[in-house]
Every structure is written in structure tokens, then in C-alpha cells.
């Protein structure tokens, strides 16, 4: 499916939030509770009403429709019309879904099975070559920033919110935002493919490691197995 400006009034906020890389933290009846897509929050304060297709931010007392959300989220240096921003993300999200359908046999688990929004940032950091954090501060895990030439331990990951923040540059966000810092592209389809490729490589290496461990265990068992006792002839 491809969207045009004439389709924008019919686009659901819930679908747009998904295209932005956000899943609801809680759902009840027609209410969806999210972390605000334009702010680094520790609590989910952003509410979408699927019946009215309107949103409300409890942290700022702001609210509005799809266009209002796009205005808050988009970079005004890159977009003059919020409708262009909406179409970009919705169409790239649809394009990404189509590509993962075509390539779903290339990886195990398949991209379709791999819910990117549920990937733990700590696992994504493993896929980027950082097996464990360099330090732990309370609930926060400290990593070397993976997208600079001279990495420093200024990246904080909150495993409860699954969000990250770079205390030096001020960059923050979720897994899509981290992929953007690593690739420099804002195309959702490219970001999805980048994340899937990294995670598939991680899963493949973990599978090989598990197979190697099982093989070593089997060999160890064979070595320690007692030879059969010779029967005594009477």
C-alpha cells in the first residue's frame, strides 16, 4: 500500500506511531499509552485515543491530531509540510513490510517474526560487538558510544524503558534512533534492514556457539564413558 496526501485524514495515529517505531506500553479499550515519540521520557505519558484518533501528552498538557504530532516530531530544517513527513514514514514503513515479506526466508528467526520494537537495546549492542556494558549505574547500563570514531562510555541504556541517551552529544531514543546514528539514513526501510541484518548475524553466531558447546559436551561424554566390561566365561 502507498499513501498520498488525500489519504492522510484516514491514517490512524496508532499506525503512525508504529511507523515511527513506537509500540503501546499499555492498551485498554480504545486507549493506547506510549512513551512520547518526541521526548526522552522515563514514564509513558503519551495517550492515543483510537476512537477519536486524537492524542494527549500528560507531561505537557498538549494534544492534537495526526498533523499536530507530525509538527512536534519532524525536523523543521528537513520538512516544511508535516504531511510530507507523515507520508515519508508511512510509505517507508509499508515498503519495509513488503521487503521483509519477500526476504523472510533469509534469516532465522525471520524478519517477520522479529518484532524490532521488542528487541532489547542490550541485545542490539551485543550485535554491534559490545557483549556487555562497561559499567552499571543503578538501573542504567553504560556503553561505549558505537557511532563515533573514538568511542567513549557516554551512552546510557535503561533496560526498563528500552531507551538510550548519549550524555555527551545529547542524542537519545529507541532502537530506530540508534540505527539512524549508525547509518545516517532516515529511511525506515533501510533502518529496519540494518537492524535485522545485525540481529540475524548475532543469532547465527549464538547458534554456532551453542552447537559448539553441545558438540564439546558430547565429546566429553564419549571420552568419560567407561569401556564395556568383559564378560567372564565360566
mmCIF file of C-alpha atoms in Angstrom:
data_model
loop_
_atom_site.group_PDB
_atom_site.id
_atom_site.type_symbol
_atom_site.label_atom_id
_atom_site.label_comp_id
_atom_site.label_asym_id
_atom_site.label_seq_id
_atom_site.Cartn_x
_atom_site.Cartn_y
_atom_site.Cartn_z
ATOM 1 C CA UNK A 1 0.000 0.000 0.000
ATOM 2 C CA UNK A 2 1.159 3.528 -0.757
ATOM 3 C CA UNK A 3 -0.277 6.676 0.806
ATOM 4 C CA UNK A 4 -0.917 10.036 -0.830
ATOM 5 C CA UNK A 5 -1.899 13.372 0.718
ATOM 6 C CA UNK A 6 -5.536 12.611 0.072
ATOM 7 C CA UNK A 7 -5.205 9.566 2.378
ATOM 8 C CA UNK A 8 -3.819 11.472 5.375
ATOM 9 C CA UNK A 9 -7.204 12.198 7.065
ATOM 10 C CA UNK A 10 -7.843 8.452 7.195
ATOM 11 C CA UNK A 11 -4.468 7.443 8.682
ATOM 12 C CA UNK A 12 -4.782 6.187 12.234
ATOM 13 C CA UNK A 13 -2.473 7.642 14.874
ATOM 14 C CA UNK A 14 -1.783 4.115 16.133
ATOM 15 C CA UNK A 15 -0.491 3.140 12.679
ATOM 16 C CA UNK A 16 1.632 6.294 12.500
ATOM 17 C CA UNK A 17 3.147 5.561 15.917
ATOM 18 C CA UNK A 18 4.054 2.085 14.668
ATOM 19 C CA UNK A 19 5.673 3.606 11.577
ATOM 20 C CA UNK A 20 7.711 5.859 13.892
ATOM 21 C CA UNK A 21 8.927 2.754 15.722
ATOM 22 C CA UNK A 22 6.736 3.004 18.826
ATOM 23 C CA UNK A 23 4.515 0.326 20.344
ATOM 24 C CA UNK A 24 1.995 0.990 23.129
ATOM 25 C CA UNK A 25 3.176 0.214 26.636
ATOM 26 C CA UNK A 26 -0.406 -0.427 27.747
ATOM 27 C CA UNK A 27 -3.731 -0.822 25.974
ATOM 28 C CA UNK A 28 -7.220 -0.731 27.414
ATOM 29 C CA UNK A 29 -10.418 -0.339 25.399
ATOM 30 C CA UNK A 30 -9.762 2.487 22.917
ATOM 31 C CA UNK A 31 -6.787 3.956 24.805
ATOM 32 C CA UNK A 32 -3.116 3.348 23.928
ATOM 33 C CA UNK A 33 -0.360 4.516 26.271
ATOM 34 C CA UNK A 34 3.094 5.302 24.826
ATOM 35 C CA UNK A 35 6.374 6.967 25.601
ATOM 36 C CA UNK A 36 6.272 10.335 23.869
ATOM 37 C CA UNK A 37 7.859 9.939 20.398
ATOM 38 C CA UNK A 38 9.462 13.385 20.532
ATOM 39 C CA UNK A 39 10.991 13.268 24.023
ATOM 40 C CA UNK A 40 13.228 11.049 26.169
ATOM 41 C CA UNK A 41 10.874 10.035 28.985
ATOM 42 C CA UNK A 42 11.197 7.628 31.872
ATOM 43 C CA UNK A 43 7.413 7.213 32.134
ATOM 44 C CA UNK A 44 4.802 6.632 29.399
ATOM 45 C CA UNK A 45 2.825 9.892 29.331
ATOM 46 C CA UNK A 46 1.567 9.955 25.738
ATOM 47 C CA UNK A 47 -2.005 8.759 25.126
ATOM 48 C CA UNK A 48 -3.704 7.918 21.841
ATOM 49 C CA UNK A 49 -7.476 7.561 21.639
ATOM 50 C CA UNK A 50 -8.212 5.201 18.743
ATOM 51 C CA UNK A 51 -11.898 6.206 18.686
ATOM 52 C CA UNK A 52 -11.315 9.932 18.211
ATOM 53 C CA UNK A 53 -7.895 9.484 16.538
ATOM 54 C CA UNK A 54 -6.505 12.183 18.814
ATOM 55 C CA UNK A 55 -3.542 12.243 21.207
ATOM 56 C CA UNK A 56 -2.789 13.874 24.538
ATOM 57 C CA UNK A 57 0.517 14.381 26.358
ATOM 58 C CA UNK A 58 0.051 14.317 30.144
ATOM 59 C CA UNK A 59 3.529 15.750 30.699
ATOM 60 C CA UNK A 60 2.892 18.961 28.755
ATOM 61 C CA UNK A 61 -0.937 19.169 28.571
ATOM 62 C CA UNK A 62 -0.622 19.294 24.799
ATOM 63 C CA UNK A 63 -2.855 17.379 22.445
ATOM 64 C CA UNK A 64 -3.989 17.215 18.871
ATOM 65 C CA UNK A 65 -4.356 15.160 15.743
ATOM 66 C CA UNK A 66 -2.004 13.456 13.324
ATOM 67 C CA UNK A 67 -0.784 16.718 11.806
ATOM 68 C CA UNK A 68 -0.061 18.223 15.230
ATOM 69 C CA UNK A 69 2.002 15.181 16.191
ATOM 70 C CA UNK A 70 3.967 15.341 12.954
ATOM 71 C CA UNK A 71 4.797 19.005 13.609
ATOM 72 C CA UNK A 72 6.259 18.106 17.016
ATOM 73 C CA UNK A 73 8.182 15.093 15.745
ATOM 74 C CA UNK A 74 9.612 16.317 12.440
ATOM 75 C CA UNK A 75 12.799 18.293 11.937
ATOM 76 C CA UNK A 76 11.711 21.722 10.581
ATOM 77 C CA UNK A 77 15.024 22.020 8.761
ATOM 78 C CA UNK A 78 14.154 18.963 6.688
ATOM 79 C CA UNK A 79 10.395 19.336 6.322
ATOM 80 C CA UNK A 80 8.233 22.378 5.663
ATOM 81 C CA UNK A 81 4.938 20.487 5.349
ATOM 82 C CA UNK A 82 4.048 17.971 8.095
ATOM 83 C CA UNK A 83 2.077 15.997 5.526
ATOM 84 C CA UNK A 84 5.328 15.206 3.697
ATOM 85 C CA UNK A 85 6.772 13.904 6.962
ATOM 86 C CA UNK A 86 3.721 11.688 7.547
ATOM 87 C CA UNK A 87 3.811 10.264 4.021
ATOM 88 C CA UNK A 88 7.535 9.573 4.223
ATOM 89 C CA UNK A 89 7.250 7.462 7.351
ATOM 90 C CA UNK A 90 4.014 5.715 6.420
ATOM 91 C CA UNK A 91 5.190 4.787 2.929
ATOM 92 C CA UNK A 92 8.631 3.686 4.081
ATOM 93 C CA UNK A 93 7.015 1.559 6.774
ATOM 94 C CA UNK A 94 4.807 -0.113 4.160
ATOM 95 C CA UNK A 95 7.830 -0.593 1.893
ATOM 96 C CA UNK A 96 9.744 -2.172 4.764
ATOM 97 C CA UNK A 97 6.917 -4.618 5.471
ATOM 98 C CA UNK A 98 6.859 -5.663 1.822
ATOM 99 C CA UNK A 99 10.626 -6.253 1.766
ATOM 100 C CA UNK A 100 10.573 -8.351 4.910
ATOM 101 C CA UNK A 101 7.794 -10.459 3.391
ATOM 102 C CA UNK A 102 9.963 -11.100 0.323
ATOM 103 C CA UNK A 103 13.110 -11.862 2.349
ATOM 104 C CA UNK A 104 11.528 -13.665 5.272
ATOM 105 C CA UNK A 105 13.287 -16.946 4.435
ATOM 106 C CA UNK A 106 16.765 -15.385 4.545
ATOM 107 C CA UNK A 107 17.109 -15.360 8.301
ATOM 108 C CA UNK A 108 16.114 -17.486 11.221
ATOM 109 C CA UNK A 109 14.195 -16.097 13.024
ATOM 110 C CA UNK A 110 12.668 -14.347 10.024
ATOM 111 C CA UNK A 111 12.277 -10.570 9.944
ATOM 112 C CA UNK A 112 8.504 -11.083 10.112
ATOM 113 C CA UNK A 113 8.952 -12.993 13.363
ATOM 114 C CA UNK A 114 11.488 -10.463 14.593
ATOM 115 C CA UNK A 115 9.489 -7.658 16.208
ATOM 116 C CA UNK A 116 12.024 -4.846 16.038
ATOM 117 C CA UNK A 117 10.240 -2.814 18.673
ATOM 118 C CA UNK A 118 10.659 -5.681 21.150
ATOM 119 C CA UNK A 119 14.404 -6.092 20.596
ATOM 120 C CA UNK A 120 16.300 -5.263 23.755
ATOM 121 C CA UNK A 121 18.829 -2.495 23.239
ATOM 122 C CA UNK A 122 21.309 -4.515 25.284
ATOM 123 C CA UNK A 123 20.958 -7.351 22.738
ATOM 124 C CA UNK A 124 21.370 -4.882 19.879
ATOM 125 C CA UNK A 125 24.576 -3.671 21.496
ATOM 126 C CA UNK A 126 25.773 -7.295 21.513
ATOM 127 C CA UNK A 127 25.042 -7.402 17.789
ATOM 128 C CA UNK A 128 27.174 -4.260 17.451
ATOM 129 C CA UNK A 129 30.095 -6.017 19.152
ATOM 130 C CA UNK A 130 29.661 -4.904 22.769
ATOM 131 C CA UNK A 131 28.930 -8.100 24.673
ATOM 132 C CA UNK A 132 28.405 -6.327 27.984
ATOM 133 C CA UNK A 133 28.320 -2.768 29.391
ATOM 134 C CA UNK A 134 31.497 -1.137 30.614
ATOM 135 C CA UNK A 135 29.742 -0.095 33.821
ATOM 136 C CA UNK A 136 26.413 -0.130 35.631
ATOM 137 C CA UNK A 137 24.939 2.907 37.386
ATOM 138 C CA UNK A 138 21.823 1.928 39.302
ATOM 139 C CA UNK A 139 19.289 0.815 36.710
ATOM 140 C CA UNK A 140 21.363 2.227 33.848
ATOM 141 C CA UNK A 141 23.923 0.324 31.802
ATOM 142 C CA UNK A 142 26.877 2.293 30.427
ATOM 143 C CA UNK A 143 28.305 1.525 26.976
ATOM 144 C CA UNK A 144 30.885 2.988 24.650
ATOM 145 C CA UNK A 145 29.114 5.084 22.029
ATOM 146 C CA UNK A 146 29.066 2.875 18.887
ATOM 147 C CA UNK A 147 28.671 5.595 16.253
ATOM 148 C CA UNK A 148 31.762 7.772 16.775
ATOM 149 C CA UNK A 149 35.371 7.322 15.732
ATOM 150 C CA UNK A 150 36.786 7.483 19.255
ATOM 151 C CA UNK A 151 34.113 5.791 21.383
ATOM 152 C CA UNK A 152 33.668 6.935 24.954
ATOM 153 C CA UNK A 153 31.487 5.443 27.710
ATOM 154 C CA UNK A 154 28.824 8.132 27.472
ATOM 155 C CA UNK A 155 25.912 6.008 26.290
ATOM 156 C CA UNK A 156 23.335 5.074 28.922
ATOM 157 C CA UNK A 157 20.706 2.371 28.355
ATOM 158 C CA UNK A 158 17.675 1.995 30.575
ATOM 159 C CA UNK A 159 16.648 -1.670 30.211
ATOM 160 C CA UNK A 160 13.232 -0.962 31.741
ATOM 161 C CA UNK A 161 12.207 1.673 29.212
ATOM 162 C CA UNK A 162 14.457 0.202 26.472
ATOM 163 C CA UNK A 163 15.689 3.701 25.633
ATOM 164 C CA UNK A 164 19.205 5.131 25.363
ATOM 165 C CA UNK A 165 20.831 8.512 25.825
ATOM 166 C CA UNK A 166 24.255 9.891 24.942
ATOM 167 C CA UNK A 167 25.291 12.186 27.776
ATOM 168 C CA UNK A 168 27.920 13.857 25.593
ATOM 169 C CA UNK A 169 26.045 14.607 22.361
ATOM 170 C CA UNK A 170 22.529 14.704 23.803
ATOM 171 C CA UNK A 171 21.260 12.159 21.270
ATOM 172 C CA UNK A 172 18.628 9.778 22.594
ATOM 173 C CA UNK A 173 15.779 7.490 21.622
ATOM 174 C CA UNK A 174 14.965 3.898 20.815
ATOM 175 C CA UNK A 175 16.461 1.285 18.529
ATOM 176 C CA UNK A 176 15.498 3.122 15.323
ATOM 177 C CA UNK A 177 17.160 6.302 16.582
ATOM 178 C CA UNK A 178 20.338 4.380 17.388
ATOM 179 C CA UNK A 179 20.294 2.788 13.940
ATOM 180 C CA UNK A 180 19.932 6.275 12.452
ATOM 181 C CA UNK A 181 23.034 7.481 14.326
ATOM 182 C CA UNK A 182 24.926 4.452 13.000
ATOM 183 C CA UNK A 183 23.806 4.670 9.374
ATOM 184 C CA UNK A 184 22.913 8.303 8.801
ATOM 185 C CA UNK A 185 19.785 7.331 6.885
ATOM 186 C CA UNK A 186 16.270 8.286 7.944
ATOM 187 C CA UNK A 187 14.534 5.764 5.690
ATOM 188 C CA UNK A 188 12.579 3.393 7.910
ATOM 189 C CA UNK A 189 13.006 0.532 5.445
ATOM 190 C CA UNK A 190 16.808 0.928 5.456
ATOM 191 C CA UNK A 191 16.863 1.170 9.233
ATOM 192 C CA UNK A 192 14.742 -1.988 9.530
ATOM 193 C CA UNK A 193 17.053 -3.872 7.186
ATOM 194 C CA UNK A 194 20.133 -2.685 9.094
ATOM 195 C CA UNK A 195 18.702 -3.799 12.436
ATOM 196 C CA UNK A 196 17.525 -7.150 11.052
ATOM 197 C CA UNK A 197 20.927 -7.841 9.453
ATOM 198 C CA UNK A 198 22.744 -7.135 12.721
ATOM 199 C CA UNK A 199 20.374 -9.244 14.806
ATOM 200 C CA UNK A 200 20.423 -12.141 12.328
ATOM 201 C CA UNK A 201 24.222 -12.163 12.443
ATOM 202 C CA UNK A 202 24.047 -12.229 16.251
ATOM 203 C CA UNK A 203 21.542 -15.097 16.275
ATOM 204 C CA UNK A 204 23.642 -17.037 13.762
ATOM 205 C CA UNK A 205 26.793 -16.651 15.878
ATOM 206 C CA UNK A 206 24.893 -17.670 19.019
ATOM 207 C CA UNK A 207 23.523 -20.745 17.224
ATOM 208 C CA UNK A 208 27.055 -21.738 16.189
ATOM 209 C CA UNK A 209 28.311 -21.231 19.722
ATOM 210 C CA UNK A 210 25.507 -23.364 21.128
ATOM 211 C CA UNK A 211 26.227 -26.099 18.596
ATOM 212 C CA UNK A 212 29.911 -25.971 19.515
ATOM 213 C CA UNK A 213 29.090 -26.290 23.204
ATOM 214 C CA UNK A 214 26.789 -29.228 22.559
ATOM 215 C CA UNK A 215 29.471 -30.904 20.457
ATOM 216 C CA UNK A 216 32.056 -30.431 23.209
ATOM 217 C CA UNK A 217 29.664 -31.885 25.776
ATOM 218 C CA UNK A 218 29.001 -34.915 23.566
ATOM 219 C CA UNK A 219 32.722 -35.449 23.004
ATOM 220 C CA UNK A 220 33.379 -35.118 26.725
ATOM 221 C CA UNK A 221 30.729 -37.704 27.472
ATOM 222 C CA UNK A 222 32.235 -40.091 24.953
ATOM 223 C CA UNK A 223 35.701 -39.676 26.494
ATOM 224 C CA UNK A 224 34.485 -40.321 30.039
ATOM 225 C CA UNK A 225 32.235 -43.197 29.101
ATOM 226 C CA UNK A 226 33.530 -46.382 30.690
ATOM 227 C CA UNK A 227 34.558 -49.129 28.256
ATOM 228 C CA UNK A 228 32.266 -52.162 28.313
ATOM 229 C CA UNK A 229 33.287 -54.744 30.880
ATOM 230 C CA UNK A 230 34.449 -58.068 29.513
ATOM 231 C CA UNK A 231 32.205 -60.931 30.363
ATOM 232 C CA UNK A 232 33.673 -63.668 32.473
ATOM 233 C CA UNK A 233 33.446 -67.129 30.930
ATOM 234 C CA UNK A 234 32.800 -69.959 33.382
#
